Amino acid sequence: MKRRNNKLGWSFTSPYLIFTAVFFLVPLIWSIWLSVTDWNMMSPEINFVGLDNFIKAFTSPAVRAAFFVTYKFLIVFVPMALIISMIVAVLVNGLPKFKGLYLVAFFLPYLSSGVVTSLIVQGLLSYNSALNVFLRGHFGWDIDWLGTPMSALVIISLMIAWKMSGYYALILISGLASINHEIYEAAAMDGSGRFRTFWKVTVPMLYPALFTVIVLAVGVSFGIFTEVYQLTGGGPNFATNTWQMEIFNQAFVNLNSGYASAISLMAAAVTFASIGVIKKMLEKWGQRNGWT
């Protein structure tokens, strides 16, 4: 009976294991092998170069800049996504009815393609767009939204935060629904105002949902590519040139696939390490609020 159950369990898990092996394990092994070669994806000749690609990446100003740009996106995008999704969750949760309808409306941008949303934003911020024509005609402002380093980074972060906020709001609303209303009644009896109740009751009680949202948002910030490629191409002056953009340029523009693989492995290590550190910080915050 036990052996039969084991076979049944393996039969159910085998599709996922096969998928993981084909689409994760094999590409990882291939990337590790490429990282120690100088293959350009076109030449039949492949030379072993050892750790030269990693040494070159460690000393490259472009890779170093991409490292800092990725963290800039993290610093700007994560709080932005958290604030927007929290506002959406609190407002929708306070509605007397039609919550599901509003949630679907906010969730729709998450289902849209990054290319489509980027084209919409590009049209809205183009020189002859209605917004820029209005600003020039009434205020004399001629703003190059995507041509200034800081504004380009903020706009891309805001666009991705808008797109992801509906998904994150769903997670936060499930957390809000799990909070016992008796806690709010007790806080009100103690004379706690809305703002104080939100910070002292709602936010600590939302810890599991907030933990999930923050970790997911951090993961997204390390994988930003489509929006940057579509809107700025990594500019201006490499101000939005992320890890993913640098890997793409090296692999498919400069045809340095071995070097690009080395950068991608370094980026993966930095990503996992950063998420690990942030998870530890969140766990300590949760322990201070009674979550173990």
PDB file of C-alpha atoms in Angstrom:
ATOM      1  CA  MET A   1       0.000   0.000   0.000  1.00  0.00           C
ATOM      2  CA  LYS A   2       2.824   2.388   0.925  1.00  0.00           C
ATOM      3  CA  ARG A   3       4.731   1.661  -2.292  1.00  0.00           C
ATOM      4  CA  ARG A   4       1.572   2.227  -4.332  1.00  0.00           C
ATOM      5  CA  ASN A   5       1.015   5.581  -2.617  1.00  0.00           C
ATOM      6  CA  ASN A   6       4.621   6.543  -3.364  1.00  0.00           C
ATOM      7  CA  LYS A   7       4.089   5.757  -7.052  1.00  0.00           C
ATOM      8  CA  LEU A   8       0.877   7.784  -7.051  1.00  0.00           C
ATOM      9  CA  GLY A   9       2.656  10.720  -5.418  1.00  0.00           C
ATOM     10  CA  TRP A  10       5.506  10.621  -7.928  1.00  0.00           C
ATOM     11  CA  SER A  11       3.014  10.421 -10.805  1.00  0.00           C
ATOM     12  CA  PHE A  12       1.314  13.617  -9.599  1.00  0.00           C
ATOM     13  CA  THR A  13       4.587  15.502  -9.020  1.00  0.00           C
ATOM     14  CA  SER A  14       6.368  14.267 -12.154  1.00  0.00           C
ATOM     15  CA  PRO A  15       4.915  16.975 -14.502  1.00  0.00           C
ATOM     16  CA  TYR A  16       6.242  19.721 -12.230  1.00  0.00           C
ATOM     17  CA  LEU A  17       9.603  17.962 -11.831  1.00  0.00           C
ATOM     18  CA  ILE A  18       9.932  17.550 -15.599  1.00  0.00           C
ATOM     19  CA  PHE A  19       8.956  21.203 -16.152  1.00  0.00           C
ATOM     20  CA  THR A  20      11.534  22.315 -13.557  1.00  0.00           C
ATOM     21  CA  ALA A  21      14.266  20.169 -15.079  1.00  0.00           C
ATOM     22  CA  VAL A  22      13.599  21.319 -18.650  1.00  0.00           C
ATOM     23  CA  PHE A  23      13.020  25.040 -18.049  1.00  0.00           C
ATOM     24  CA  PHE A  24      15.150  25.717 -14.938  1.00  0.00           C
ATOM     25  CA  LEU A  25      17.804  23.080 -14.311  1.00  0.00           C
ATOM     26  CA  VAL A  26      18.963  22.614 -17.914  1.00  0.00           C
ATOM     27  CA  PRO A  27      19.188  26.398 -18.635  1.00  0.00           C
ATOM     28  CA  LEU A  28      21.066  26.889 -15.339  1.00  0.00           C
ATOM     29  CA  ILE A  29      23.653  24.238 -16.246  1.00  0.00           C
ATOM     30  CA  TRP A  30      23.905  25.709 -19.764  1.00  0.00           C
ATOM     31  CA  SER A  31      24.415  29.208 -18.319  1.00  0.00           C
ATOM     32  CA  ILE A  32      27.151  28.012 -15.942  1.00  0.00           C
ATOM     33  CA  TRP A  33      28.948  26.331 -18.844  1.00  0.00           C
ATOM     34  CA  LEU A  34      28.605  29.436 -21.058  1.00  0.00           C
ATOM     35  CA  SER A  35      29.974  31.693 -18.311  1.00  0.00           C
ATOM     36  CA  VAL A  36      33.408  30.065 -18.548  1.00  0.00           C
ATOM     37  CA  THR A  37      33.608  30.313 -22.347  1.00  0.00           C
ATOM     38  CA  ASP A  38      33.959  33.110 -24.906  1.00  0.00           C
ATOM     39  CA  TRP A  39      31.221  31.868 -27.262  1.00  0.00           C
ATOM     40  CA  ASN A  40      29.447  34.568 -29.288  1.00  0.00           C
ATOM     41  CA  MET A  41      26.404  32.423 -30.259  1.00  0.00           C
ATOM     42  CA  MET A  42      27.470  32.421 -33.916  1.00  0.00           C
ATOM     43  CA  SER A  43      30.989  31.031 -34.182  1.00  0.00           C
ATOM     44  CA  PRO A  44      31.390  27.221 -34.104  1.00  0.00           C
ATOM     45  CA  GLU A  45      34.571  27.774 -32.119  1.00  0.00           C
ATOM     46  CA  ILE A  46      34.182  27.812 -28.335  1.00  0.00           C
ATOM     47  CA  ASN A  47      37.160  28.568 -26.084  1.00  0.00           C
ATOM     48  CA  PHE A  48      37.400  27.943 -22.359  1.00  0.00           C
ATOM     49  CA  VAL A  49      38.356  31.147 -20.511  1.00  0.00           C
ATOM     50  CA  GLY A  50      37.835  30.103 -16.896  1.00  0.00           C
ATOM     51  CA  LEU A  51      36.931  32.952 -14.553  1.00  0.00           C
ATOM     52  CA  ASP A  52      37.922  35.727 -16.971  1.00  0.00           C
ATOM     53  CA  ASN A  53      34.279  36.678 -17.626  1.00  0.00           C
ATOM     54  CA  PHE A  54      33.576  37.005 -13.898  1.00  0.00           C
ATOM     55  CA  ILE A  55      36.714  39.096 -13.328  1.00  0.00           C
ATOM     56  CA  LYS A  56      35.774  41.337 -16.249  1.00  0.00           C
ATOM     57  CA  ALA A  57      32.224  41.738 -14.879  1.00  0.00           C
ATOM     58  CA  PHE A  58      33.480  42.597 -11.379  1.00  0.00           C
ATOM     59  CA  THR A  59      35.685  45.380 -12.783  1.00  0.00           C
ATOM     60  CA  SER A  60      33.246  46.658 -15.435  1.00  0.00           C
ATOM     61  CA  PRO A  61      31.858  50.203 -14.860  1.00  0.00           C
ATOM     62  CA  ALA A  62      28.730  49.275 -16.870  1.00  0.00           C
ATOM     63  CA  VAL A  63      27.983  46.273 -14.658  1.00  0.00           C
ATOM     64  CA  ARG A  64      28.669  48.334 -11.543  1.00  0.00           C
ATOM     65  CA  ALA A  65      26.276  51.018 -12.798  1.00  0.00           C
ATOM     66  CA  ALA A  66      23.609  48.396 -13.534  1.00  0.00           C
ATOM     67  CA  PHE A  67      24.034  47.118  -9.975  1.00  0.00           C
ATOM     68  CA  PHE A  68      23.314  50.546  -8.489  1.00  0.00           C
ATOM     69  CA  VAL A  69      20.472  51.282 -10.932  1.00  0.00           C
ATOM     70  CA  THR A  70      18.733  48.041  -9.949  1.00  0.00           C
ATOM     71  CA  TYR A  71      18.891  49.037  -6.286  1.00  0.00           C
ATOM     72  CA  LYS A  72      17.597  52.505  -7.166  1.00  0.00           C
ATOM     73  CA  PHE A  73      14.571  50.847  -8.746  1.00  0.00           C
ATOM     74  CA  LEU A  74      14.158  48.757  -5.593  1.00  0.00           C
ATOM     75  CA  ILE A  75      14.255  51.843  -3.347  1.00  0.00           C
ATOM     76  CA  VAL A  76      11.747  53.743  -5.510  1.00  0.00           C
ATOM     77  CA  PHE A  77       9.458  50.956  -6.750  1.00  0.00           C
ATOM     78  CA  VAL A  78       8.878  48.888  -3.590  1.00  0.00           C
ATOM     79  CA  PRO A  79       7.549  51.728  -1.360  1.00  0.00           C
ATOM     80  CA  MET A  80       5.542  53.081  -4.300  1.00  0.00           C
ATOM     81  CA  ALA A  81       3.918  49.702  -5.013  1.00  0.00           C
ATOM     82  CA  LEU A  82       3.278  49.118  -1.311  1.00  0.00           C
ATOM     83  CA  ILE A  83       1.603  52.503  -0.796  1.00  0.00           C
ATOM     84  CA  ILE A  84      -0.583  52.280  -3.912  1.00  0.00           C
ATOM     85  CA  SER A  85      -1.684  48.699  -3.212  1.00  0.00           C
ATOM     86  CA  MET A  86      -2.386  49.534   0.443  1.00  0.00           C
ATOM     87  CA  ILE A  87      -4.560  52.510  -0.543  1.00  0.00           C
ATOM     88  CA  VAL A  88      -6.457  50.353  -3.038  1.00  0.00           C
ATOM     89  CA  ALA A  89      -6.915  47.545  -0.503  1.00  0.00           C
ATOM     90  CA  VAL A  90      -8.165  49.834   2.281  1.00  0.00           C
ATOM     91  CA  LEU A  91     -10.556  51.744  -0.008  1.00  0.00           C
ATOM     92  CA  VAL A  92     -12.000  48.611  -1.620  1.00  0.00           C
ATOM     93  CA  ASN A  93     -12.254  46.803   1.706  1.00  0.00           C
ATOM     94  CA  GLY A  94     -14.298  49.716   3.092  1.00  0.00           C
ATOM     95  CA  LEU A  95     -16.895  49.538   0.330  1.00  0.00           C
ATOM     96  CA  PRO A  96     -20.343  48.273   1.393  1.00  0.00           C
ATOM     97  CA  LYS A  97     -20.806  46.233  -1.807  1.00  0.00           C
ATOM     98  CA  PHE A  98     -19.389  45.514  -5.279  1.00  0.00           C
ATOM     99  CA  LYS A  99     -15.941  44.826  -3.811  1.00  0.00           C
ATOM    100  CA  GLY A 100     -15.301  42.067  -6.332  1.00  0.00           C
ATOM    101  CA  LEU A 101     -16.106  44.347  -9.257  1.00  0.00           C
ATOM    102  CA  TYR A 102     -13.641  47.004  -8.126  1.00  0.00           C
ATOM    103  CA  LEU A 103     -10.982  44.394  -7.407  1.00  0.00           C
ATOM    104  CA  VAL A 104     -11.314  43.024 -10.932  1.00  0.00           C
ATOM    105  CA  ALA A 105     -10.989  46.559 -12.330  1.00  0.00           C
ATOM    106  CA  PHE A 106      -7.780  47.181 -10.370  1.00  0.00           C
ATOM    107  CA  PHE A 107      -6.457  43.707 -11.224  1.00  0.00           C
ATOM    108  CA  LEU A 108      -6.838  44.102 -15.011  1.00  0.00           C
ATOM    109  CA  PRO A 109      -3.586  46.100 -15.519  1.00  0.00           C
ATOM    110  CA  TYR A 110      -1.659  43.169 -13.997  1.00  0.00           C
ATOM    111  CA  LEU A 111      -2.932  40.945 -16.821  1.00  0.00           C
ATOM    112  CA  SER A 112      -1.831  43.360 -19.534  1.00  0.00           C
ATOM    113  CA  SER A 113       1.439  43.025 -21.408  1.00  0.00           C
ATOM    114  CA  GLY A 114       4.406  45.127 -20.343  1.00  0.00           C
ATOM    115  CA  VAL A 115       4.889  46.113 -23.980  1.00  0.00           C
ATOM    116  CA  VAL A 116       1.308  47.389 -24.251  1.00  0.00           C
ATOM    117  CA  THR A 117       1.473  49.458 -21.045  1.00  0.00           C
ATOM    118  CA  SER A 118       4.856  50.836 -22.109  1.00  0.00           C
ATOM    119  CA  LEU A 119       3.457  51.933 -25.476  1.00  0.00           C
ATOM    120  CA  ILE A 120       0.523  53.632 -23.729  1.00  0.00           C
ATOM    121  CA  VAL A 121       2.854  55.519 -21.375  1.00  0.00           C
ATOM    122  CA  GLN A 122       5.153  56.385 -24.270  1.00  0.00           C
ATOM    123  CA  GLY A 123       2.202  57.909 -26.131  1.00  0.00           C
ATOM    124  CA  LEU A 124       1.001  59.815 -23.065  1.00  0.00           C
ATOM    125  CA  LEU A 125       4.442  61.335 -22.490  1.00  0.00           C
ATOM    126  CA  SER A 126       5.397  61.998 -26.111  1.00  0.00           C
ATOM    127  CA  TYR A 127       6.209  65.567 -27.186  1.00  0.00           C
ATOM    128  CA  ASN A 128       2.870  66.123 -28.957  1.00  0.00           C
ATOM    129  CA  SER A 129       0.708  64.311 -26.392  1.00  0.00           C
ATOM    130  CA  ALA A 130      -2.324  66.101 -24.898  1.00  0.00           C
ATOM    131  CA  LEU A 131      -0.540  66.319 -21.531  1.00  0.00           C
ATOM    132  CA  ASN A 132       2.579  68.015 -22.886  1.00  0.00           C
ATOM    133  CA  VAL A 133       0.599  70.310 -25.184  1.00  0.00           C
ATOM    134  CA  PHE A 134      -1.499  71.411 -22.181  1.00  0.00           C
ATOM    135  CA  LEU A 135       1.568  71.992 -19.986  1.00  0.00           C
ATOM    136  CA  ARG A 136       3.345  73.985 -22.707  1.00  0.00           C
ATOM    137  CA  GLY A 137       0.277  76.036 -23.586  1.00  0.00           C
ATOM    138  CA  HIS A 138      -0.832  76.933 -20.035  1.00  0.00           C
ATOM    139  CA  PHE A 139       2.355  76.893 -17.963  1.00  0.00           C
ATOM    140  CA  GLY A 140       5.165  77.073 -20.512  1.00  0.00           C
ATOM    141  CA  TRP A 141       6.575  73.768 -19.250  1.00  0.00           C
ATOM    142  CA  ASP A 142       8.463  71.716 -21.811  1.00  0.00           C
ATOM    143  CA  ILE A 143       9.261  68.531 -19.902  1.00  0.00           C
ATOM    144  CA  ASP A 144      11.270  65.665 -21.356  1.00  0.00           C
ATOM    145  CA  TRP A 145       9.759  63.029 -19.069  1.00  0.00           C
ATOM    146  CA  LEU A 146      11.906  60.117 -20.224  1.00  0.00           C
ATOM    147  CA  GLY A 147      14.986  62.194 -21.072  1.00  0.00           C
ATOM    148  CA  THR A 148      15.870  63.118 -17.493  1.00  0.00           C
ATOM    149  CA  PRO A 149      17.559  60.414 -15.387  1.00  0.00           C
ATOM    150  CA  MET A 150      15.503  60.811 -12.209  1.00  0.00           C
ATOM    151  CA  SER A 151      12.137  61.358 -13.892  1.00  0.00           C
ATOM    152  CA  ALA A 152      12.673  58.362 -16.199  1.00  0.00           C
ATOM    153  CA  LEU A 153      13.391  56.114 -13.207  1.00  0.00           C
ATOM    154  CA  VAL A 154      10.377  57.418 -11.266  1.00  0.00           C
ATOM    155  CA  ILE A 155       8.004  57.112 -14.250  1.00  0.00           C
ATOM    156  CA  ILE A 156       9.023  53.530 -14.979  1.00  0.00           C
ATOM    157  CA  SER A 157       8.705  52.655 -11.282  1.00  0.00           C
ATOM    158  CA  LEU A 158       5.283  54.303 -11.097  1.00  0.00           C
ATOM    159  CA  MET A 159       4.075  52.498 -14.217  1.00  0.00           C
ATOM    160  CA  ILE A 160       5.120  49.090 -12.876  1.00  0.00           C
ATOM    161  CA  ALA A 161       3.673  49.918  -9.446  1.00  0.00           C
ATOM    162  CA  TRP A 162       0.343  50.815 -11.086  1.00  0.00           C
ATOM    163  CA  LYS A 163       0.404  47.566 -13.015  1.00  0.00           C
ATOM    164  CA  MET A 164       1.214  45.398  -9.977  1.00  0.00           C
ATOM    165  CA  SER A 165      -0.927  47.233  -7.389  1.00  0.00           C
ATOM    166  CA  GLY A 166      -4.111  45.289  -8.171  1.00  0.00           C
ATOM    167  CA  TYR A 167      -2.369  41.965  -7.601  1.00  0.00           C
ATOM    168  CA  TYR A 168      -0.758  43.133  -4.367  1.00  0.00           C
ATOM    169  CA  ALA A 169      -4.070  44.648  -3.229  1.00  0.00           C
ATOM    170  CA  LEU A 170      -5.716  41.227  -3.507  1.00  0.00           C
ATOM    171  CA  ILE A 171      -3.164  39.831  -1.071  1.00  0.00           C
ATOM    172  CA  LEU A 172      -3.613  42.762   1.323  1.00  0.00           C
ATOM    173  CA  ILE A 173      -7.414  42.531   1.204  1.00  0.00           C
ATOM    174  CA  SER A 174      -7.247  38.871   2.205  1.00  0.00           C
ATOM    175  CA  GLY A 175      -5.137  39.989   5.171  1.00  0.00           C
ATOM    176  CA  LEU A 176      -7.586  42.748   6.081  1.00  0.00           C
ATOM    177  CA  ALA A 177     -10.464  40.275   5.968  1.00  0.00           C
ATOM    178  CA  SER A 178      -8.695  38.031   8.496  1.00  0.00           C
ATOM    179  CA  ILE A 179      -8.409  40.778  11.149  1.00  0.00           C
ATOM    180  CA  ASN A 180     -10.983  40.359  13.912  1.00  0.00           C
ATOM    181  CA  HIS A 181     -13.268  43.419  14.138  1.00  0.00           C
ATOM    182  CA  GLU A 182     -13.310  43.081  17.917  1.00  0.00           C
ATOM    183  CA  ILE A 183      -9.722  44.386  17.903  1.00  0.00           C
ATOM    184  CA  TYR A 184     -10.890  47.590  16.218  1.00  0.00           C
ATOM    185  CA  GLU A 185     -13.758  47.909  18.700  1.00  0.00           C
ATOM    186  CA  ALA A 186     -11.321  47.567  21.595  1.00  0.00           C
ATOM    187  CA  ALA A 187      -9.030  50.205  20.040  1.00  0.00           C
ATOM    188  CA  ALA A 188     -11.980  52.576  19.591  1.00  0.00           C
ATOM    189  CA  MET A 189     -13.008  52.090  23.230  1.00  0.00           C
ATOM    190  CA  ASP A 190      -9.460  53.040  24.258  1.00  0.00           C
ATOM    191  CA  GLY A 191      -9.815  56.306  22.342  1.00  0.00           C
ATOM    192  CA  SER A 192      -7.558  55.394  19.437  1.00  0.00           C
ATOM    193  CA  GLY A 193      -8.119  57.492  16.300  1.00  0.00           C
ATOM    194  CA  ARG A 194      -8.207  56.170  12.739  1.00  0.00           C
ATOM    195  CA  PHE A 195      -4.600  57.036  11.928  1.00  0.00           C
ATOM    196  CA  ARG A 196      -3.252  55.564  15.153  1.00  0.00           C
ATOM    197  CA  THR A 197      -5.430  52.468  14.764  1.00  0.00           C
ATOM    198  CA  PHE A 198      -4.122  51.960  11.249  1.00  0.00           C
ATOM    199  CA  TRP A 199      -0.452  52.114  12.325  1.00  0.00           C
ATOM    200  CA  LYS A 200      -0.783  50.343  15.672  1.00  0.00           C
ATOM    201  CA  VAL A 201      -3.415  47.715  14.790  1.00  0.00           C
ATOM    202  CA  THR A 202      -3.935  47.252  11.049  1.00  0.00           C
ATOM    203  CA  VAL A 203      -0.306  47.321   9.883  1.00  0.00           C
ATOM    204  CA  PRO A 204       1.022  44.881  12.548  1.00  0.00           C
ATOM    205  CA  MET A 205      -1.937  42.539  11.979  1.00  0.00           C
ATOM    206  CA  LEU A 206      -1.254  42.638   8.237  1.00  0.00           C
ATOM    207  CA  TYR A 207       2.272  41.295   8.720  1.00  0.00           C
ATOM    208  CA  PRO A 208       1.825  38.001   6.767  1.00  0.00           C
ATOM    209  CA  ALA A 209       0.272  39.814   3.794  1.00  0.00           C
ATOM    210  CA  LEU A 210       2.807  42.658   3.925  1.00  0.00           C
ATOM    211  CA  PHE A 211       5.655  40.147   4.123  1.00  0.00           C
ATOM    212  CA  THR A 212       4.409  38.462   0.943  1.00  0.00           C
ATOM    213  CA  VAL A 213       3.843  41.729  -0.933  1.00  0.00           C
ATOM    214  CA  ILE A 214       7.246  43.201  -0.045  1.00  0.00           C
ATOM    215  CA  VAL A 215       9.150  40.043  -0.999  1.00  0.00           C
ATOM    216  CA  LEU A 216       7.259  39.817  -4.311  1.00  0.00           C
ATOM    217  CA  ALA A 217       7.887  43.511  -5.036  1.00  0.00           C
ATOM    218  CA  VAL A 218      11.606  43.133  -4.315  1.00  0.00           C
ATOM    219  CA  GLY A 219      11.720  40.206  -6.737  1.00  0.00           C
ATOM    220  CA  VAL A 220      10.014  42.307  -9.414  1.00  0.00           C
ATOM    221  CA  SER A 221      12.486  45.177  -8.949  1.00  0.00           C
ATOM    222  CA  PHE A 222      15.385  42.833  -9.735  1.00  0.00           C
ATOM    223  CA  GLY A 223      13.691  41.621 -12.931  1.00  0.00           C
ATOM    224  CA  ILE A 224      12.725  44.917 -14.587  1.00  0.00           C
ATOM    225  CA  PHE A 225      13.429  44.753 -18.315  1.00  0.00           C
ATOM    226  CA  THR A 226      10.457  45.130 -20.696  1.00  0.00           C
ATOM    227  CA  GLU A 227       9.477  48.628 -19.599  1.00  0.00           C
ATOM    228  CA  VAL A 228      13.077  49.869 -19.638  1.00  0.00           C
ATOM    229  CA  TYR A 229      13.759  48.324 -23.052  1.00  0.00           C
ATOM    230  CA  GLN A 230      10.586  49.805 -24.524  1.00  0.00           C
ATOM    231  CA  LEU A 231      10.734  53.291 -23.019  1.00  0.00           C
ATOM    232  CA  THR A 232      14.380  54.287 -22.515  1.00  0.00           C
ATOM    233  CA  GLY A 233      16.643  51.479 -23.733  1.00  0.00           C
ATOM    234  CA  GLY A 234      18.614  51.889 -20.513  1.00  0.00           C
ATOM    235  CA  GLY A 235      19.075  55.662 -20.886  1.00  0.00           C
ATOM    236  CA  PRO A 236      19.386  58.502 -20.463  1.00  0.00           C
ATOM    237  CA  ASN A 237      23.096  58.153 -19.644  1.00  0.00           C
ATOM    238  CA  PHE A 238      22.499  54.565 -18.412  1.00  0.00           C
ATOM    239  CA  ALA A 239      20.236  55.919 -15.637  1.00  0.00           C
ATOM    240  CA  THR A 240      17.756  53.059 -16.153  1.00  0.00           C
ATOM    241  CA  ASN A 241      20.207  50.399 -17.324  1.00  0.00           C
ATOM    242  CA  THR A 242      19.255  47.494 -15.033  1.00  0.00           C
ATOM    243  CA  TRP A 243      20.866  44.069 -14.597  1.00  0.00           C
ATOM    244  CA  GLN A 244      18.473  42.587 -17.160  1.00  0.00           C
ATOM    245  CA  MET A 245      19.152  45.348 -19.680  1.00  0.00           C
ATOM    246  CA  GLU A 246      22.909  44.907 -19.356  1.00  0.00           C
ATOM    247  CA  ILE A 247      22.592  41.129 -19.794  1.00  0.00           C
ATOM    248  CA  PHE A 248      20.445  41.634 -22.904  1.00  0.00           C
ATOM    249  CA  ASN A 249      22.890  44.125 -24.431  1.00  0.00           C
ATOM    250  CA  GLN A 250      25.891  41.898 -23.845  1.00  0.00           C
ATOM    251  CA  ALA A 251      24.187  38.724 -25.073  1.00  0.00           C
ATOM    252  CA  PHE A 252      22.164  39.922 -28.074  1.00  0.00           C
ATOM    253  CA  VAL A 253      23.688  43.274 -29.066  1.00  0.00           C
ATOM    254  CA  ASN A 254      27.398  42.693 -28.443  1.00  0.00           C
ATOM    255  CA  LEU A 255      27.080  38.901 -28.916  1.00  0.00           C
ATOM    256  CA  ASN A 256      29.129  38.151 -25.786  1.00  0.00           C
ATOM    257  CA  SER A 257      27.001  35.279 -24.520  1.00  0.00           C
ATOM    258  CA  GLY A 258      29.686  33.911 -22.192  1.00  0.00           C
ATOM    259  CA  TYR A 259      30.184  37.299 -20.568  1.00  0.00           C
ATOM    260  CA  ALA A 260      26.404  37.824 -20.365  1.00  0.00           C
ATOM    261  CA  SER A 261      25.999  34.443 -18.648  1.00  0.00           C
ATOM    262  CA  ALA A 262      28.589  35.432 -16.047  1.00  0.00           C
ATOM    263  CA  ILE A 263      26.688  38.683 -15.379  1.00  0.00           C
ATOM    264  CA  SER A 264      23.396  36.784 -15.109  1.00  0.00           C
ATOM    265  CA  LEU A 265      24.847  34.379 -12.534  1.00  0.00           C
ATOM    266  CA  MET A 266      26.201  37.303 -10.528  1.00  0.00           C
ATOM    267  CA  ALA A 267      22.820  39.030 -10.769  1.00  0.00           C
ATOM    268  CA  ALA A 268      21.068  35.859  -9.551  1.00  0.00           C
ATOM    269  CA  ALA A 269      23.417  35.596  -6.566  1.00  0.00           C
ATOM    270  CA  VAL A 270      22.905  39.259  -5.653  1.00  0.00           C
ATOM    271  CA  THR A 271      19.123  38.901  -6.056  1.00  0.00           C
ATOM    272  CA  PHE A 272      18.859  35.869  -3.785  1.00  0.00           C
ATOM    273  CA  ALA A 273      21.177  37.430  -1.215  1.00  0.00           C
ATOM    274  CA  SER A 274      19.215  40.699  -1.203  1.00  0.00           C
ATOM    275  CA  ILE A 275      15.870  38.928  -0.844  1.00  0.00           C
ATOM    276  CA  GLY A 276      17.341  36.834   1.973  1.00  0.00           C
ATOM    277  CA  VAL A 277      18.509  39.932   3.858  1.00  0.00           C
ATOM    278  CA  ILE A 278      15.148  41.673   3.398  1.00  0.00           C
ATOM    279  CA  LYS A 279      13.305  38.540   4.575  1.00  0.00           C
ATOM    280  CA  LYS A 280      15.426  38.466   7.737  1.00  0.00           C
ATOM    281  CA  MET A 281      14.659  42.137   8.404  1.00  0.00           C
ATOM    282  CA  LEU A 282      10.929  41.510   7.906  1.00  0.00           C
ATOM    283  CA  GLU A 283      11.031  38.475  10.206  1.00  0.00           C
ATOM    284  CA  LYS A 284      12.629  40.558  12.961  1.00  0.00           C
ATOM    285  CA  TRP A 285       9.941  43.208  12.497  1.00  0.00           C
ATOM    286  CA  GLY A 286       7.284  40.498  12.730  1.00  0.00           C
ATOM    287  CA  GLN A 287       8.799  39.078  15.919  1.00  0.00           C
ATOM    288  CA  ARG A 288       8.654  42.514  17.544  1.00  0.00           C
ATOM    289  CA  ASN A 289       4.918  42.560  16.774  1.00  0.00           C
ATOM    290  CA  GLY A 290       4.228  39.094  18.168  1.00  0.00           C
ATOM    291  CA  TRP A 291       4.597  37.036  14.969  1.00  0.00           C
ATOM    292  CA  THR A 292       6.870  34.016  15.274  1.00  0.00           C
TER     293      THR A 292
END
